PDB file of C-alpha atoms in Angstrom:
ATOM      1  CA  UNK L   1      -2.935 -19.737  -9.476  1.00  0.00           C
ATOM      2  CA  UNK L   2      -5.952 -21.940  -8.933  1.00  0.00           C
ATOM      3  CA  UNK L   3      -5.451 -25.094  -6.498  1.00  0.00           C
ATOM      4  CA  UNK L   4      -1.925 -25.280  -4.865  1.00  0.00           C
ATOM      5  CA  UNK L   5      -2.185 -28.566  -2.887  1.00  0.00           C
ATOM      6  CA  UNK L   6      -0.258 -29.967  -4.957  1.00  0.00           C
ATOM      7  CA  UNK L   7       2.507 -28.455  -4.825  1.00  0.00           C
ATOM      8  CA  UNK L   8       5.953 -29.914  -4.033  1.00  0.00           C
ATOM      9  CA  UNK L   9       7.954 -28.821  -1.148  1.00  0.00           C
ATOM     10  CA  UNK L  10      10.626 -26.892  -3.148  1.00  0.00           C
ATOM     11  CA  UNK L  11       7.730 -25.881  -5.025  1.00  0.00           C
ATOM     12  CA  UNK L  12       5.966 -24.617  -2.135  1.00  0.00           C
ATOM     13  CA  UNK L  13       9.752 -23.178  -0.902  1.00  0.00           C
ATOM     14  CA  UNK L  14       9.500 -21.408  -4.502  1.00  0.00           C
ATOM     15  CA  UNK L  15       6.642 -19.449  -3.622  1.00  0.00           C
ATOM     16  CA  UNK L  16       7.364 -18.103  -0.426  1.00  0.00           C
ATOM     17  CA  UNK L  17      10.179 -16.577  -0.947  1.00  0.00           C
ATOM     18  CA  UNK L  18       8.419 -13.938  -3.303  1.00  0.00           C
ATOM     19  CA  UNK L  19       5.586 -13.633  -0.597  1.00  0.00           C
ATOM     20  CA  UNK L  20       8.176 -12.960   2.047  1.00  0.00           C
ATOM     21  CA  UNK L  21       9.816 -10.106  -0.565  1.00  0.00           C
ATOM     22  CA  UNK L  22       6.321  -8.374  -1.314  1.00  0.00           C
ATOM     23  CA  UNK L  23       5.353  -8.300   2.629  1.00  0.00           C
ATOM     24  CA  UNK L  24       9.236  -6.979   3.040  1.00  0.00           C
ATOM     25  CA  UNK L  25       7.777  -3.829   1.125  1.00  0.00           C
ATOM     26  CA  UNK L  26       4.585  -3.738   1.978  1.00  0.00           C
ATOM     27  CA  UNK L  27       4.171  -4.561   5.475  1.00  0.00           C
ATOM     28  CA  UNK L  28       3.040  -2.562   8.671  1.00  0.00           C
ATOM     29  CA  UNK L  29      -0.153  -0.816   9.431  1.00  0.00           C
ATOM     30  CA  UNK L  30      -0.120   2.260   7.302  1.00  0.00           C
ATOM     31  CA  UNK L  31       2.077   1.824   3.925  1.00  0.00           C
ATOM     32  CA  UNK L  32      -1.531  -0.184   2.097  1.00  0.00           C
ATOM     33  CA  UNK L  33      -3.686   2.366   3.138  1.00  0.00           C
ATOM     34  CA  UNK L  34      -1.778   5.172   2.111  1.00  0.00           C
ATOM     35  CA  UNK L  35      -1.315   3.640  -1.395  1.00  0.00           C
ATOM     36  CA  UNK L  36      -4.939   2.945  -1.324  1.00  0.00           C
ATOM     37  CA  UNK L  37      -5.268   6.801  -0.579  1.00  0.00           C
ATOM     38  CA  UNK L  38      -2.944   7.629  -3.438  1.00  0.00           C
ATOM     39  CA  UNK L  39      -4.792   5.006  -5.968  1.00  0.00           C
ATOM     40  CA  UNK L  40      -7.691   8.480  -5.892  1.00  0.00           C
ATOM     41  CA  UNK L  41      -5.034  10.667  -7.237  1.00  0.00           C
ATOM     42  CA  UNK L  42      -1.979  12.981  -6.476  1.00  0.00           C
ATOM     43  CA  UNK L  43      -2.134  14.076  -2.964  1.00  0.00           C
ATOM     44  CA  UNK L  44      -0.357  16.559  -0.834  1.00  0.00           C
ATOM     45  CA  UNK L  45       0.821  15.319   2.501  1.00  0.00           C
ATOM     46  CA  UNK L  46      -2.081  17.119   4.829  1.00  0.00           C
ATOM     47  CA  UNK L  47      -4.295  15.184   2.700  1.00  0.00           C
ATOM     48  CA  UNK L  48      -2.994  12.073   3.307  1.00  0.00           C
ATOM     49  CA  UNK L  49      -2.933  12.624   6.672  1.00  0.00           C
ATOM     50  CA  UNK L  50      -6.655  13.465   6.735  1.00  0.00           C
ATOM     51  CA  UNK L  51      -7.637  10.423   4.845  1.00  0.00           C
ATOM     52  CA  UNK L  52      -5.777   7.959   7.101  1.00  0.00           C
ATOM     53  CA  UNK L  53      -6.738   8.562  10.465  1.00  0.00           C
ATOM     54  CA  UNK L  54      -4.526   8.235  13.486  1.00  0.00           C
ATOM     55  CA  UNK L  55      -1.591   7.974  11.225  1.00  0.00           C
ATOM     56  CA  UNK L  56       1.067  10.409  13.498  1.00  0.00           C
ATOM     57  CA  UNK L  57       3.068  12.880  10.841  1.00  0.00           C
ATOM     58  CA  UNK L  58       6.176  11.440  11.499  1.00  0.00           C
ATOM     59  CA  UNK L  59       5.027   7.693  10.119  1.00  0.00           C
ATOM     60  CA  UNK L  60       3.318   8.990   7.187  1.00  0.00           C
ATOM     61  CA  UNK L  61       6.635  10.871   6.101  1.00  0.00           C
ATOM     62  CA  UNK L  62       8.512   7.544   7.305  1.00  0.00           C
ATOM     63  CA  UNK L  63       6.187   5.503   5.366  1.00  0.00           C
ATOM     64  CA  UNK L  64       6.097   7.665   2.206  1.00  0.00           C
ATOM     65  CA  UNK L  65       9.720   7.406   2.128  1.00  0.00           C
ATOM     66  CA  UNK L  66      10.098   3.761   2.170  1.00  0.00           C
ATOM     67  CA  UNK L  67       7.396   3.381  -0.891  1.00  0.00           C
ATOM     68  CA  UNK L  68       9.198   6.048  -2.593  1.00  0.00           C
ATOM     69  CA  UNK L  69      12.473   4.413  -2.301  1.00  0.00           C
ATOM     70  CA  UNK L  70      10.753   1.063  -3.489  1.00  0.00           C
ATOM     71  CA  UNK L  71       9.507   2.842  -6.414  1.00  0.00           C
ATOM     72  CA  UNK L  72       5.797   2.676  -5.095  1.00  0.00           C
ATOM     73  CA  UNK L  73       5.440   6.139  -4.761  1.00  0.00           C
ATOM     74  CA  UNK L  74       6.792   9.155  -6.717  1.00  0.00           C
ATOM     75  CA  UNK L  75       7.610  12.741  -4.455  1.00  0.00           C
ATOM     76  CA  UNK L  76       6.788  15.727  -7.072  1.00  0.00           C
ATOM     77  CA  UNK L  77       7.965  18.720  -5.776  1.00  0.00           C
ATOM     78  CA  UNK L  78       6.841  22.371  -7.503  1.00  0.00           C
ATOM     79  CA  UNK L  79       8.968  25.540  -7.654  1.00  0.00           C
ATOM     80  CA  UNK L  80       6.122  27.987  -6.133  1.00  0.00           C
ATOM     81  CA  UNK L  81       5.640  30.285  -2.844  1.00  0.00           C
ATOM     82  CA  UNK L  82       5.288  28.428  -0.752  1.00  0.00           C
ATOM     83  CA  UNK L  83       6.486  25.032  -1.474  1.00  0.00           C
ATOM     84  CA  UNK L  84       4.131  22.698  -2.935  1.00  0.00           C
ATOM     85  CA  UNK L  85       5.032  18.653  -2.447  1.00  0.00           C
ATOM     86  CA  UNK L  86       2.550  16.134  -4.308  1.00  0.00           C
ATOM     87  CA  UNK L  87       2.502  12.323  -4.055  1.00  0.00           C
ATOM     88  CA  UNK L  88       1.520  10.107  -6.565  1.00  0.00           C
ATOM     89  CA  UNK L  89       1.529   6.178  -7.144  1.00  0.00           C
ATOM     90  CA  UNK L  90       4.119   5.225  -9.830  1.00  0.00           C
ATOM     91  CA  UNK L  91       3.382   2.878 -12.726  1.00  0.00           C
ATOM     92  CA  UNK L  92       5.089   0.287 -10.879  1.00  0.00           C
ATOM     93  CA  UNK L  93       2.643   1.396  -7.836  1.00  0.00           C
ATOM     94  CA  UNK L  94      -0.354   0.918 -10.005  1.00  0.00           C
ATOM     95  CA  UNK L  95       0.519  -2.772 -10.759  1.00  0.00           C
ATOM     96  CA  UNK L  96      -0.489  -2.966  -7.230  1.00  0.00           C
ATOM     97  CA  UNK L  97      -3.977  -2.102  -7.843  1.00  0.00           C
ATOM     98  CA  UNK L  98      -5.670  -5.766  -8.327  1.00  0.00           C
ATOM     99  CA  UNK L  99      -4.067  -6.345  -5.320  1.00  0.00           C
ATOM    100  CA  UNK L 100      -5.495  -3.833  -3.150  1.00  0.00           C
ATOM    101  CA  UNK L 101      -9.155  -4.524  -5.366  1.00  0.00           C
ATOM    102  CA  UNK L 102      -8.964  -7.840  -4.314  1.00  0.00           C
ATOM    103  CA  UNK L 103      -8.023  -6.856  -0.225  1.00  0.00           C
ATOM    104  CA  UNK L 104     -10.859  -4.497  -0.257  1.00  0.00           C
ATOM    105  CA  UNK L 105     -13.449  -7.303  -1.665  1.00  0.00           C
ATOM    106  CA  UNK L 106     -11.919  -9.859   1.040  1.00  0.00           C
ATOM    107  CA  UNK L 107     -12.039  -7.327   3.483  1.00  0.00           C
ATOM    108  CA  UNK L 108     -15.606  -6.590   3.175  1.00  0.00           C
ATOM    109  CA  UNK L 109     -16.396 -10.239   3.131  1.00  0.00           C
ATOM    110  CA  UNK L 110     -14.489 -10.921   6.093  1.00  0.00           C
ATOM    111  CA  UNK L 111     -15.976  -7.539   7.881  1.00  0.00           C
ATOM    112  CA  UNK L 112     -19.438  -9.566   7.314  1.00  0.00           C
ATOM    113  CA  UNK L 113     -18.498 -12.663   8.805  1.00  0.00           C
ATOM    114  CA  UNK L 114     -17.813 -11.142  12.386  1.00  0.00           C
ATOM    115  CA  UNK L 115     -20.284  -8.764  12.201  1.00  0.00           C
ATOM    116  CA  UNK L 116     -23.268 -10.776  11.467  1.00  0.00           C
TER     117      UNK L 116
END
């Protein structure tokens, strides 16, 4: 995108209103890092749990809902005693993973700053 101070104010109008969309299905404290947890492979949903900490059960299955009805996540479940249920990051989910690269780089970065 390079240098945006340029930009006119319809121009500038032009770009929020995508930003607002991808923090409409993105946003709150736990749908990133569960992605982030799926971008390591399929998981079930105790191990989700266990890599997210303090995440109650009720807002992980909340919050795997919501990705899976934005077509972030895919729900895979097996025909086997008992029950197995597997999450995965879709194809469209993966197109998020530069995105969540680049967090993780400017979250380490920022990390530094405060903690020096």
């Amino acid at each position: 995108m390079g240098d945006i101070s340029h930009l006119t104010l319809n121009e500038c109008m032009g770009m929020i209103r995508p930003v607002r969309d991808a923090l409409d299905v993105l946003s709150g404290k736990w749908k990133l890092p569960i992605m982030v947890s799926l971008m390591f492979g399929n998981k079930r949903f105790s191990e989700i749990a266990r890599d997210i900490p303090k995440i109650t059960d009720r807002m992980l299955s909340k919050e795997l809902r919501d990705l899976e009805i934005n077509g972030l996540v895919k729900r895979t479940v097996y025909d086997t005693v008992p029950v197995v249920v597997e999450y995965s990051l879709t194809e469209y989910g993966h197109t998020l993973d530069k995105v969540m690269k680049e967090l993780y780089e400017w979250g380490v970065k920022h990390r530094e700053r405060y903690n020096e």
